[in-house]
Structures are given as structure tokens and as C-alpha cells.
Rosetta silent file (secondary structure, phi, psi, omega in degrees, C-alpha in Angstrom):
SEQUENCE: RTTARTIEHGLRQLRGDLGVILPPNLGGIGLEQALHELLAPLAARGVTTELDVQPLDGAPAELAYRVAREAIRNAELHAGAASIAVSVTRDHTPAGRRARLSITDDGTGFVSAERDEAEHAGRRGLRIVDELVRDQGGELIVRSKVGAGTTVEATFPAG
SCORE:     score description
SCORE:     0.000 S_00000001
   1 L     0.000  -24.438  173.489   12.437  -30.407  -47.506 S_00000001
   2 H   -66.178  -41.523 -176.024   13.391  -27.706  -45.092 S_00000001
   3 H   -67.768  -43.161 -176.724   14.966  -25.656  -47.885 S_00000001
   4 H   -68.450  -40.505  172.583   11.846  -26.271  -50.143 S_00000001
   5 H   -64.281  -37.506  174.676    9.491  -25.062  -47.295 S_00000001
   6 H   -58.377  -53.014 -179.830   11.699  -22.004  -46.724 S_00000001
   7 H   -53.027  -48.120 -173.102   11.567  -21.258  -50.428 S_00000001
   8 H   -67.114  -41.593  174.010    7.910  -21.776  -50.655 S_00000001
   9 H   -59.027  -49.664  174.491    7.241  -19.504  -47.561 S_00000001
  10 H   -49.738  -47.670  177.037    9.430  -16.802  -49.231 S_00000001
  11 H   -60.078  -44.019  176.111    7.543  -17.020  -52.450 S_00000001
  12 H   -54.504  -48.037  175.459    4.279  -16.676  -50.529 S_00000001
  13 H   -56.246  -56.455 -174.889    5.574  -13.639  -48.709 S_00000001
  14 H   -60.651  -37.479 -178.252    6.814  -12.061  -51.936 S_00000001
  15 H   -71.747  -37.688  171.238    3.444  -12.649  -53.717 S_00000001
  16 H   -62.655  -41.055  177.138    1.682  -10.983  -50.829 S_00000001
  17 H   -73.023  -33.040  175.884    3.925   -8.034  -50.693 S_00000001
  18 H   -68.118  -29.111  172.559    3.512   -7.591  -54.475 S_00000001
  19 H   -65.971  -31.174  177.540   -0.233   -7.632  -54.103 S_00000001
  20 H   -80.048  -31.096 -176.882    0.088   -4.694  -51.784 S_00000001
  21 H   -84.475  -40.797 -174.288    2.471   -2.732  -53.985 S_00000001
  22 L   -97.148  116.156  171.918    0.904   -3.198  -57.562 S_00000001
  23 L   -89.304  167.313  174.979   -2.628   -1.892  -58.027 S_00000001
  24 L   -64.434 -178.370 -179.288   -4.909   -2.669  -60.928 S_00000001
  25 L   -87.303   95.869 -172.216   -5.085   -0.260  -63.876 S_00000001
  26 H   -72.334  -24.329 -179.052   -7.179    2.461  -62.256 S_00000001
  27 H   -63.018  -28.021 -178.369   -7.133    4.605  -65.247 S_00000001
  28 H   -88.043  -35.771 -176.515   -9.550    2.207  -67.091 S_00000001
  29 H  -107.327  -19.998 -177.550  -11.974    1.505  -64.231 S_00000001
  30 L    85.678  152.965 -170.269  -11.521    4.338  -61.730 S_00000001
  31 H   -62.426  -49.448 -172.868  -10.818    4.385  -58.065 S_00000001
  32 H   -61.252  -37.567  178.293  -14.488    4.046  -57.029 S_00000001
  33 H   -72.779  -39.204  179.207  -15.205    0.958  -59.182 S_00000001
  34 H   -55.103  -52.087 -179.259  -11.759   -0.600  -58.090 S_00000001
  35 H   -65.550  -41.933  174.449  -12.821   -0.169  -54.354 S_00000001
  36 H   -57.796  -38.140 -179.990  -16.234   -1.518  -55.092 S_00000001
  37 H   -72.905  -27.189  172.905  -14.783   -4.603  -56.555 S_00000001
  38 H   -70.185  -30.791  179.037  -12.668   -5.086  -53.490 S_00000001
  39 H   -81.365  -33.065 -174.157  -15.719   -4.844  -51.221 S_00000001
  40 H   -46.612  -53.591  177.462  -18.011   -6.878  -53.477 S_00000001
  41 H   -59.275  -28.329 -177.294  -16.925  -10.355  -52.392 S_00000001
  42 H   -71.538  -47.784 -178.323  -17.252   -9.318  -48.712 S_00000001
  43 H   -60.969  -39.576 -171.930  -20.836   -7.917  -49.305 S_00000001
  44 H   -67.906  -19.171 -179.807  -21.654  -11.163  -51.089 S_00000001
  45 L  -102.407   13.778  168.829  -20.733  -13.140  -47.907 S_00000001
  46 L   103.234   -4.994  178.224  -22.970  -10.840  -45.681 S_00000001
  47 L   -71.919  127.629  178.334  -20.497   -8.189  -44.592 S_00000001
  48 E   -73.530  125.328 -179.234  -22.144   -4.781  -44.529 S_00000001
  49 E  -124.825  146.955  178.373  -20.177   -2.355  -46.807 S_00000001
  50 E  -135.522  137.115 -178.281  -20.309    1.283  -47.281 S_00000001
  51 E  -136.691  128.924  175.127  -18.327    3.209  -49.998 S_00000001
  52 E  -138.036  107.865 -166.558  -18.146    6.987  -50.402 S_00000001
  53 E  -130.571  119.519  163.194  -15.542    8.113  -52.958 S_00000001
  54 L   -89.794  140.190 -174.534  -14.716   11.579  -54.297 S_00000001
  55 L   -60.902  135.542  170.393  -12.654   11.110  -57.476 S_00000001
  56 L  -129.143  148.341  178.138   -8.887   10.932  -57.443 S_00000001
  57 L  -120.461  164.889  171.780   -6.705   10.409  -60.417 S_00000001
  58 H    61.647 -140.202 -177.836   -3.143    9.178  -61.088 S_00000001
  59 H   -60.077  -42.459  177.361   -0.763    8.475  -58.260 S_00000001
  60 H   -59.397  -36.522  172.876   -3.110    9.571  -55.503 S_00000001
  61 H   -67.951  -39.637  175.475   -5.734    7.139  -56.624 S_00000001
  62 H   -57.857  -45.039 -179.974   -3.221    4.354  -56.798 S_00000001
  63 H   -68.529  -39.506  174.881   -1.978    5.128  -53.384 S_00000001
  64 H   -61.943  -39.656 -179.888   -5.545    5.318  -51.983 S_00000001
  65 H   -65.277  -44.109  178.228   -6.315    1.890  -53.576 S_00000001
  66 H   -55.742  -53.870 -179.687   -3.157    0.346  -52.099 S_00000001
  67 H   -56.108  -53.464  173.444   -3.908    1.462  -48.719 S_00000001
  68 H   -51.439  -49.712  179.711   -7.608    0.538  -48.913 S_00000001
  69 H   -55.566  -44.291 -179.346   -6.757   -2.967  -50.197 S_00000001
  70 H   -67.077  -44.529  179.554   -4.536   -3.668  -47.287 S_00000001
  71 H   -64.437  -40.894  169.194   -6.923   -2.429  -44.711 S_00000001
  72 H   -62.329  -41.464 -179.870   -9.860   -4.367  -46.266 S_00000001
  73 H   -65.577  -43.872  175.856   -7.756   -7.450  -46.573 S_00000001
  74 H   -63.753  -39.874 -179.630   -6.827   -7.248  -42.824 S_00000001
  75 H   -62.276  -37.221 -179.731  -10.377   -6.626  -41.836 S_00000001
  76 H   -73.792  -49.287 -164.711  -11.445   -9.776  -43.900 S_00000001
  77 H   -93.153  -30.568 -175.366   -8.663  -12.120  -42.830 S_00000001
  78 L  -114.991  -28.601 -161.525   -7.867  -11.084  -39.191 S_00000001
  79 L  -104.832  -12.978 -176.378  -10.550   -9.010  -37.692 S_00000001
  80 L    55.423   40.586 -175.223  -13.887  -10.978  -38.552 S_00000001
  81 L   -65.669  135.578  174.423  -15.498   -7.626  -39.370 S_00000001
  82 L   -95.977  -13.718  175.587  -19.350   -7.582  -39.953 S_00000001
  83 E  -146.381  152.694  175.850  -19.102   -4.182  -41.450 S_00000001
  84 E  -147.672  138.389 -176.810  -16.581   -2.063  -43.285 S_00000001
  85 E  -130.061  134.827  176.846  -16.854    1.450  -44.447 S_00000001
  86 E  -124.773  132.056  171.685  -14.475    3.186  -46.934 S_00000001
  87 E  -136.943  145.232  175.068  -14.388    6.871  -47.707 S_00000001
  88 E  -127.868  112.120  179.314  -12.241    9.074  -49.952 S_00000001
  89 E  -125.595  166.343 -179.331  -12.459   12.723  -49.652 S_00000001
  90 E  -122.330  138.364  170.493  -10.406   15.799  -50.949 S_00000001
  91 E  -122.494  151.828  168.740   -9.589   18.985  -49.085 S_00000001
  92 E  -103.631  117.040 -177.857   -7.994   22.216  -50.203 S_00000001
  93 E  -107.991  171.450  173.637   -5.487   23.287  -47.585 S_00000001
  94 L   -62.536  -30.046 -177.829   -3.052   26.229  -47.588 S_00000001
  95 L   -82.224   -4.911 -178.404   -0.505   23.547  -48.357 S_00000001
  96 E   118.158 -178.684 -179.921   -2.404   22.350  -51.466 S_00000001
  97 E   -67.446  136.820 -179.126   -4.947   19.712  -52.317 S_00000001
  98 E  -128.504  144.272  173.231   -4.932   16.742  -49.855 S_00000001
  99 E  -107.279  145.555  169.229   -6.787   13.421  -50.121 S_00000001
 100 E  -126.647  126.697  176.705   -8.118   11.525  -46.994 S_00000001
 101 E  -118.711  138.493  179.118   -8.898    7.961  -47.030 S_00000001
 102 E  -131.536  136.163  174.930  -10.568    6.240  -44.108 S_00000001
 103 E  -129.342  119.213 -179.273  -11.340    2.440  -43.675 S_00000001
 104 E  -126.650  136.523  176.550  -13.222    1.540  -40.540 S_00000001
 105 E  -129.523  170.087  179.470  -14.305   -1.945  -39.631 S_00000001
 106 L  -114.609   32.889 -179.973  -16.139   -3.305  -36.468 S_00000001
 107 L   -73.574 -160.790 -173.306  -13.855   -6.282  -36.179 S_00000001
 108 L   -75.504  -17.132  177.717  -12.001   -7.726  -33.190 S_00000001
 109 L    69.933  178.159 -179.680   -9.393   -4.872  -33.154 S_00000001
 110 L  -164.273  165.717  176.954   -5.862   -5.440  -31.747 S_00000001
 111 L  -102.622  157.269 -174.664   -3.155   -3.931  -29.448 S_00000001
 112 H   -57.595  -27.426  177.841    0.048   -2.576  -30.951 S_00000001
 113 H   -59.787  -43.264  179.394    2.005   -5.554  -29.631 S_00000001
 114 H   -67.740  -31.791  174.156   -0.040   -7.847  -31.937 S_00000001
 115 H   -61.276  -46.673 -175.941    0.849   -5.534  -34.993 S_00000001
 116 H   -63.877  -50.274 -176.860    4.550   -5.918  -34.030 S_00000001
 117 H   -56.618  -38.570 -179.941    4.106   -9.804  -33.733 S_00000001
 118 H   -66.190  -43.032  178.519    2.420   -9.931  -37.176 S_00000001
 119 H   -58.854  -40.803  178.754    5.319   -7.981  -38.729 S_00000001
 120 H   -66.040  -25.173  177.091    7.829  -10.441  -37.132 S_00000001
 121 L   -85.114    0.680  172.779    5.842  -13.211  -38.631 S_00000001
 122 L   101.303   -1.750  173.306    6.230  -11.769  -42.115 S_00000001
 123 L   -89.643   94.442 -173.834    2.931   -9.889  -42.390 S_00000001
 124 L  -111.945   19.916 -179.657    4.168   -6.451  -43.383 S_00000001
 125 H   -54.688  -47.650 -177.217    1.314   -5.119  -45.395 S_00000001
 126 H   -63.388  -41.186 -176.204    0.581   -2.243  -43.065 S_00000001
 127 H   -64.586  -44.661  178.863    4.243   -1.334  -42.792 S_00000001
 128 H   -56.500  -54.169 -171.428    4.584   -1.330  -46.680 S_00000001
 129 H   -75.997  -20.606  168.105    1.594    1.090  -47.180 S_00000001
 130 H   -63.013  -47.724 -174.712    2.817    3.198  -44.301 S_00000001
 131 H   -74.977  -28.718  176.586    6.072    3.683  -46.113 S_00000001
 132 H   -62.551  -46.927 -179.017    4.312    4.171  -49.468 S_00000001
 133 H   -68.047  -40.194 -178.197    2.210    6.939  -47.879 S_00000001
 134 H   -73.352  -29.419 -178.131    5.128    8.673  -46.171 S_00000001
 135 H   -69.703  -29.492  178.951    7.161    8.546  -49.368 S_00000001
 136 L   -86.972    8.666  176.088    4.305   10.560  -51.128 S_00000001
 137 L    85.331   28.388 -172.240    4.350   13.126  -48.236 S_00000001
 138 L  -116.450 -176.263  171.312    1.442   11.673  -46.389 S_00000001
 139 E  -141.929  140.228  177.927    0.683   10.113  -43.105 S_00000001
 140 E  -113.607  131.840  175.316   -0.973    6.840  -42.072 S_00000001
 141 E  -121.383  130.658  178.131   -2.674    6.404  -38.751 S_00000001
 142 E  -116.752  117.462  176.968   -3.979    3.057  -37.476 S_00000001
 143 E  -116.762  131.386 -178.559   -6.256    3.289  -34.520 S_00000001
 144 E  -150.034  148.298 -179.874   -7.577    0.040  -33.035 S_00000001
 145 E  -136.242  129.397  173.942   -9.288   -1.181  -29.850 S_00000001
 146 L   -55.937  130.154  178.721   -9.726   -4.768  -28.817 S_00000001
 147 L    76.765   -0.670 -175.228  -13.407   -5.581  -29.366 S_00000001
 148 L  -125.066    0.533 -179.801  -14.107   -2.236  -30.971 S_00000001
 149 E    90.275 -176.535 -175.274  -12.610   -2.403  -34.461 S_00000001
 150 E  -132.175  143.783  165.745  -10.013   -0.646  -36.446 S_00000001
 151 E  -127.972  132.046 -179.849   -9.745    2.500  -38.394 S_00000001
 152 E  -115.829  130.999 -178.388   -6.871    3.063  -40.867 S_00000001
 153 E  -135.585  133.558 -174.321   -6.649    6.657  -42.094 S_00000001
 154 E  -127.917  130.235  168.904   -4.243    8.055  -44.712 S_00000001
 155 E  -119.298  140.119 -178.227   -3.749   11.718  -45.687 S_00000001
 156 E  -168.034  160.937 -175.133   -1.558   12.580  -48.612 S_00000001
 157 E   -63.995  142.231  178.862   -1.203   15.151  -51.460 S_00000001
 158 L  -112.341   28.290  175.055   -3.838   14.914  -54.092 S_00000001
 159 L    86.360    0.000    0.000   -2.062   16.843  -56.889 S_00000001
């Protein structure tokens, strides 16, 4: 029984990790529609949602989707957010085109020790997307304050 529970726990963890890693086929529906579909179930439950997306294609769109999915999932499951805003913008910098993704919620927020505890408990979604963003030459910043919500912001090359 212990072994079966351990295997079941490992499989649940793996499924969750794969959900963070593998995006839908964005080429067919586009980033804005994919993000809308992530927010739609929350809006149907009364969460106020806001979506502002400048188009991204290819790998930058997939990366934006992965980060947004994790942040939205966390706001839904852990923060009890009443509102979630998602924005995707592009900038032209001397270093090239950059994308900026921002997901802000008004949920419970957290302190960094709680994030560390969550990782030790097997919830590694933010760590995974942080690594994905860094692997693409970007940066992920998570700002949170207890009682004041959380903002997850990613910047990365946009091609």
C-alpha cells in the first residue's frame, strides 16, 4: 500500500509537471485565444478577468502561455483571487525584440518561505517556468505580499 501510494503520488506530480511543460497547439488558435480559454472557467465562476495581448508567435508565444498557465493556476488553486489580469506586450530594445508577460492577482499573496515549502512539498511549477524563461534568455520575477496578491512577470526575447 505504501509503495502504491508513493507511485500514485509520483504520477500525479509528473502529470502536473507535464501540464506546465507542454502547451496546446498555439499555431492553430493563437496566444490570445489560448489565454482566454485559461481564464474563461475562472470568469464563469465569478472571478474578474482582464486580458490584453499583443501577438507573439512560435517559441515566445509558447513560453508566454506556459508562464501564464502556471501563474493563473496558482492564483486559482492557492490564492483565492477575485481578479486576475494578464498582459502580453512587446518592446524593441537595443538588444532586440523583447516580450513582457505580466499576471497580477488580488489573492492572499505569500512570503518566500511559503514558496520554498511548496517546492519541498513537490509543487515546482514556478521553478519549472523560471528555468524555462532563463533557458530562453529571459527573467522571471515573482512579487507577492500577504493580503495584497501576487504579480508574476516574465521578460524574454521575442524573436
